[in-house]
mmCIF file of C-alpha atoms in Angstrom:
data_model
loop_
_atom_site.group_PDB
_atom_site.id
_atom_site.type_symbol
_atom_site.label_atom_id
_atom_site.label_comp_id
_atom_site.label_asym_id
_atom_site.label_seq_id
_atom_site.Cartn_x
_atom_site.Cartn_y
_atom_site.Cartn_z
ATOM 1 C CA MET A 1 43.751 -102.754 15.230
ATOM 2 C CA LEU A 2 46.033 -100.044 14.400
ATOM 3 C CA TRP A 3 46.125 -98.021 11.242
ATOM 4 C CA HIS A 4 49.127 -98.524 8.863
ATOM 5 C CA ASP A 5 50.771 -95.742 7.595
ATOM 6 C CA SER A 6 48.181 -93.291 7.717
ATOM 7 C CA CYS A 7 44.366 -92.718 8.465
ATOM 8 C CA ARG A 8 42.632 -92.302 5.175
ATOM 9 C CA THR A 9 39.798 -90.212 5.448
ATOM 10 C CA VAL A 10 36.521 -89.214 3.543
ATOM 11 C CA LEU A 11 34.850 -86.057 4.509
ATOM 12 C CA LEU A 12 30.940 -85.755 3.991
ATOM 13 C CA HIS A 13 30.639 -82.448 5.891
ATOM 14 C CA GLN A 14 31.088 -79.277 4.328
ATOM 15 C CA GLY A 15 31.720 -75.629 5.654
ATOM 16 C CA GLU A 16 32.479 -75.038 8.965
ATOM 17 C CA THR A 17 32.267 -78.585 10.174
ATOM 18 C CA LYS A 18 34.604 -79.813 7.241
ATOM 19 C CA ALA A 19 37.223 -77.017 8.394
ATOM 20 C CA THR A 20 36.729 -77.975 12.180
ATOM 21 C CA ILE A 21 37.698 -81.727 11.195
ATOM 22 C CA MET A 22 40.720 -80.705 9.195
ATOM 23 C CA LYS A 23 41.846 -78.594 12.166
ATOM 24 C CA ALA A 24 41.249 -81.555 14.531
ATOM 25 C CA MET A 25 43.193 -83.751 12.378
ATOM 26 C CA ARG A 26 46.027 -81.425 11.808
ATOM 27 C CA HIS A 27 46.374 -81.105 15.660
ATOM 28 C CA TRP A 28 46.965 -85.069 15.821
ATOM 29 C CA GLU A 29 49.504 -84.893 12.925
ATOM 30 C CA ASN A 30 50.987 -81.636 14.617
ATOM 31 C CA HIS A 31 51.572 -83.784 17.894
ATOM 32 C CA THR A 32 52.137 -87.431 16.754
ATOM 33 C CA CYS A 33 53.648 -89.275 13.708
ATOM 34 C CA LEU A 34 50.038 -90.173 12.798
ATOM 35 C CA SER A 35 48.758 -88.634 9.121
ATOM 36 C CA PHE A 36 45.528 -88.280 7.757
ATOM 37 C CA VAL A 37 45.278 -88.443 4.211
ATOM 38 C CA GLU A 38 42.491 -88.338 1.597
ATOM 39 C CA ARG A 39 40.969 -91.751 0.640
ATOM 40 C CA GLU A 40 41.839 -92.987 -2.625
ATOM 41 C CA PRO A 41 39.871 -95.655 -4.694
ATOM 42 C CA HIS A 42 42.196 -98.475 -3.650
ATOM 43 C CA HIS A 43 42.028 -97.908 -0.261
ATOM 44 C CA LYS A 44 39.358 -100.467 1.512
ATOM 45 C CA SER A 45 39.642 -99.259 4.975
ATOM 46 C CA TYR A 46 39.083 -95.552 5.781
ATOM 47 C CA ILE A 47 37.473 -93.397 8.159
ATOM 48 C CA ILE A 48 34.130 -91.804 6.827
ATOM 49 C CA PHE A 49 32.685 -88.695 8.815
ATOM 50 C CA THR A 50 29.230 -89.016 8.900
ATOM 51 C CA VAL A 51 26.200 -88.075 11.230
ATOM 52 C CA LYS A 52 24.229 -90.864 13.283
ATOM 53 C CA ALA A 53 21.774 -90.675 15.691
ATOM 54 C CA CYS A 54 24.477 -91.495 18.582
ATOM 55 C CA GLY A 55 25.631 -88.016 17.937
ATOM 56 C CA CYS A 56 29.341 -87.651 18.713
ATOM 57 C CA CYS A 57 30.533 -91.176 18.570
ATOM 58 C CA SER A 58 32.988 -93.716 17.113
ATOM 59 C CA TYR A 59 34.403 -97.292 17.341
ATOM 60 C CA VAL A 60 37.778 -97.601 19.066
ATOM 61 C CA GLY A 61 40.653 -98.538 16.606
ATOM 62 C CA ARG A 62 40.621 -99.747 13.270
ATOM 63 C CA ARG A 63 37.883 -102.255 12.899
ATOM 64 C CA SER A 64 38.329 -103.792 9.528
ATOM 65 C CA GLU A 65 41.135 -104.200 6.841
ATOM 66 C CA ASP A 66 38.459 -103.750 4.160
ATOM 67 C CA GLU A 67 35.432 -101.748 5.011
ATOM 68 C CA PRO A 68 34.931 -98.073 5.827
ATOM 69 C CA GLN A 69 34.639 -96.832 9.387
ATOM 70 C CA ALA A 70 32.272 -93.960 10.747
ATOM 71 C CA ILE A 71 32.837 -91.336 13.118
ATOM 72 C CA SER A 72 29.606 -89.607 13.810
ATOM 73 C CA ILE A 73 30.058 -85.615 13.977
ATOM 74 C CA GLY A 74 26.205 -84.811 14.416
ATOM 75 C CA LYS A 75 24.661 -81.887 16.195
ATOM 76 C CA ASN A 76 26.698 -80.201 18.807
ATOM 77 C CA CYS A 77 29.630 -82.117 18.043
ATOM 78 C CA ASP A 78 31.354 -80.050 15.540
ATOM 79 C CA LYS A 79 33.894 -78.417 17.838
ATOM 80 C CA LYS A 80 37.760 -79.059 17.572
ATOM 81 C CA GLY A 81 38.286 -80.512 20.846
ATOM 82 C CA ILE A 82 35.357 -82.937 20.589
ATOM 83 C CA VAL A 83 36.430 -84.184 17.068
ATOM 84 C CA ILE A 84 40.195 -84.607 18.584
ATOM 85 C CA HIS A 85 38.260 -87.021 21.291
ATOM 86 C CA GLU A 86 36.518 -88.919 18.470
ATOM 87 C CA LEU A 87 39.465 -89.407 16.730
ATOM 88 C CA GLY A 88 41.328 -90.512 19.618
ATOM 89 C CA HIS A 89 38.747 -93.362 19.637
ATOM 90 C CA VAL A 90 39.377 -94.300 15.861
ATOM 91 C CA ILE A 91 43.193 -94.328 16.775
ATOM 92 C CA GLY A 92 42.744 -96.622 19.443
ATOM 93 C CA PHE A 93 41.797 -95.061 22.662
ATOM 94 C CA TRP A 94 39.126 -95.737 25.277
ATOM 95 C CA HIS A 95 37.932 -93.349 27.591
ATOM 96 C CA GLU A 96 40.504 -92.501 30.269
ATOM 97 C CA HIS A 97 38.006 -93.043 33.241
ATOM 98 C CA THR A 98 37.399 -96.712 32.203
ATOM 99 C CA ARG A 99 40.978 -97.901 32.647
ATOM 100 C CA PRO A 100 41.495 -100.708 34.841
ATOM 101 C CA ASP A 101 42.989 -98.713 37.533
ATOM 102 C CA ARG A 102 40.553 -95.726 37.533
ATOM 103 C CA ASP A 103 39.088 -96.677 40.901
ATOM 104 C CA ASP A 104 42.231 -95.476 42.316
ATOM 105 C CA HIS A 105 41.965 -92.158 40.758
ATOM 106 C CA VAL A 106 38.300 -91.515 40.248
ATOM 107 C CA GLU A 107 34.825 -92.361 41.733
ATOM 108 C CA ILE A 108 32.035 -93.022 39.467
ATOM 109 C CA LEU A 109 28.612 -92.105 40.842
ATOM 110 C CA LEU A 110 26.430 -94.284 38.652
ATOM 111 C CA GLU A 111 23.298 -93.109 40.458
ATOM 112 C CA ASN A 112 23.904 -90.062 39.055
ATOM 113 C CA VAL A 113 24.092 -91.064 35.501
ATOM 114 C CA VAL A 114 21.225 -90.532 32.806
ATOM 115 C CA GLU A 115 19.604 -93.866 32.236
ATOM 116 C CA GLY A 116 20.837 -95.558 29.499
ATOM 117 C CA GLN A 117 24.416 -93.968 29.739
ATOM 118 C CA ASP A 118 26.069 -96.082 31.993
ATOM 119 C CA PHE A 119 28.000 -98.068 29.394
ATOM 120 C CA ASN A 120 29.879 -94.933 29.173
ATOM 121 C CA PHE A 121 31.541 -95.487 32.677
ATOM 122 C CA LYS A 122 32.192 -99.390 32.438
ATOM 123 C CA LYS A 123 35.417 -100.203 34.011
ATOM 124 C CA MET A 124 37.371 -101.977 31.465
ATOM 125 C CA ASP A 125 39.529 -105.373 32.204
ATOM 126 C CA SER A 126 43.411 -105.188 31.720
ATOM 127 C CA GLY A 127 42.888 -107.596 28.773
ATOM 128 C CA GLU A 128 40.940 -105.278 26.862
ATOM 129 C CA VAL A 129 42.975 -102.001 27.450
ATOM 130 C CA ASN A 130 46.851 -101.399 27.504
ATOM 131 C CA SER A 131 47.511 -98.173 28.914
ATOM 132 C CA LEU A 132 51.335 -98.738 28.036
ATOM 133 C CA ARG A 133 52.463 -97.931 31.543
ATOM 134 C CA GLU A 134 51.343 -94.494 31.221
ATOM 135 C CA PRO A 135 50.061 -92.780 34.602
ATOM 136 C CA TYR A 136 46.407 -92.084 34.819
ATOM 137 C CA ASP A 137 45.791 -88.797 32.988
ATOM 138 C CA TYR A 138 43.208 -86.540 34.771
ATOM 139 C CA SER A 139 44.107 -83.941 31.658
ATOM 140 C CA SER A 140 43.483 -86.398 28.620
ATOM 141 C CA VAL A 141 41.082 -85.354 25.922
ATOM 142 C CA MET A 142 39.881 -88.755 26.521
ATOM 143 C CA HIS A 143 38.376 -88.078 29.810
ATOM 144 C CA TYR A 144 34.970 -87.507 30.548
ATOM 145 C CA ALA A 145 33.984 -84.314 32.669
ATOM 146 C CA LYS A 146 32.779 -84.276 36.110
ATOM 147 C CA GLY A 147 28.988 -83.673 35.030
ATOM 148 C CA THR A 148 28.948 -85.722 31.728
ATOM 149 C CA PHE A 149 25.627 -87.699 31.295
ATOM 150 C CA ALA A 150 24.424 -86.414 34.654
ATOM 151 C CA LYS A 151 20.808 -86.576 35.546
ATOM 152 C CA PRO A 152 18.754 -83.237 36.144
ATOM 153 C CA ASN A 153 19.708 -81.618 39.400
ATOM 154 C CA LYS A 154 22.846 -83.693 39.884
ATOM 155 C CA ASP A 155 26.315 -82.119 39.108
ATOM 156 C CA GLU A 156 28.721 -85.078 39.262
ATOM 157 C CA THR A 157 28.946 -88.350 37.529
ATOM 158 C CA ILE A 158 32.946 -88.520 38.138
ATOM 159 C CA ARG A 159 34.786 -87.304 41.124
ATOM 160 C CA PRO A 160 38.500 -87.140 41.131
ATOM 161 C CA LYS A 161 39.988 -88.752 44.253
ATOM 162 C CA ALA A 162 43.124 -86.382 44.109
ATOM 163 C CA CYS A 163 42.716 -83.374 46.241
ATOM 164 C CA CYS A 164 43.728 -80.076 47.038
ATOM 165 C CA PRO A 165 42.642 -78.794 44.357
ATOM 166 C CA ARG A 166 40.609 -81.538 42.844
ATOM 167 C CA PRO A 167 41.925 -81.706 39.365
ATOM 168 C CA LEU A 168 39.972 -80.548 36.062
ATOM 169 C CA ILE A 169 38.912 -83.286 34.099
ATOM 170 C CA GLY A 170 36.975 -83.250 30.655
ATOM 171 C CA GLN A 171 38.945 -80.648 28.824
ATOM 172 C CA ARG A 172 38.544 -80.789 25.096
ATOM 173 C CA ILE A 173 40.983 -78.098 23.870
ATOM 174 C CA GLN A 174 44.044 -80.291 23.143
ATOM 175 C CA LEU A 175 45.853 -83.534 23.686
ATOM 176 C CA SER A 176 47.563 -83.633 26.831
ATOM 177 C CA PRO A 177 51.274 -84.560 27.013
ATOM 178 C CA GLY A 178 49.949 -88.051 28.408
ATOM 179 C CA ASP A 179 47.811 -88.295 25.272
ATOM 180 C CA VAL A 180 50.513 -87.416 23.075
ATOM 181 C CA ARG A 181 52.862 -89.882 24.696
ATOM 182 C CA GLN A 182 50.686 -92.766 24.489
ATOM 183 C CA THR A 183 49.940 -92.432 21.120
ATOM 184 C CA ASN A 184 53.409 -92.246 20.216
ATOM 185 C CA LYS A 185 54.414 -95.204 22.177
ATOM 186 C CA LEU A 186 51.045 -97.232 20.355
ATOM 187 C CA TYR A 187 52.229 -96.157 16.883
ATOM 188 C CA GLY A 188 56.059 -96.540 17.612
ATOM 189 C CA CYS A 189 56.583 -92.993 16.450
ATOM 190 C CA PRO A 190 60.290 -91.710 16.319
ATOM 191 C CA SER A 191 61.691 -89.988 19.514
ATOM 192 C CA GLU A 192 61.435 -86.374 17.939
ATOM 193 C CA PHE A 193 57.567 -87.016 18.518
ATOM 194 C CA SER A 194 58.170 -88.026 22.270
#
């Protein structure tokens, strides 16, 4: 489910973490037609930033018409790029490396993944995710890095198949051009945001 008009937010964090969250929201606003506004009492559906045991986590898309939805910004998650990534989930995006066509672009090394984290690498069915005809995006902020959730003494959980040089994956700096295009398609943004 998508957000209507704007994503309403409640910030429980203070200080530097609050400032980081605000910067991440402004980043989305500067590149898309999305806006994040402070929740008002009549808003029944909104995003609440909190800290949960999962650390950095969020549901994908708007979950309910009449209930709050949490984004956890826990310990070591209070970096602008990580918050941009978690907001990507709330906006409606799964991890790039879980796309139905991912096997054409990356190799997932499940034997190198820490026990209990393999769900983060599950390939989605075409009925579960719509990439809006955008090509696979190695530079997406929604893509994991090559060693995300790697076991000790293992370097890779994801290996790009593209070669010479292999593309870097897992950046947490900014939205990629593909992230921007896909968001603007998903939300029907005016052409000046394309």
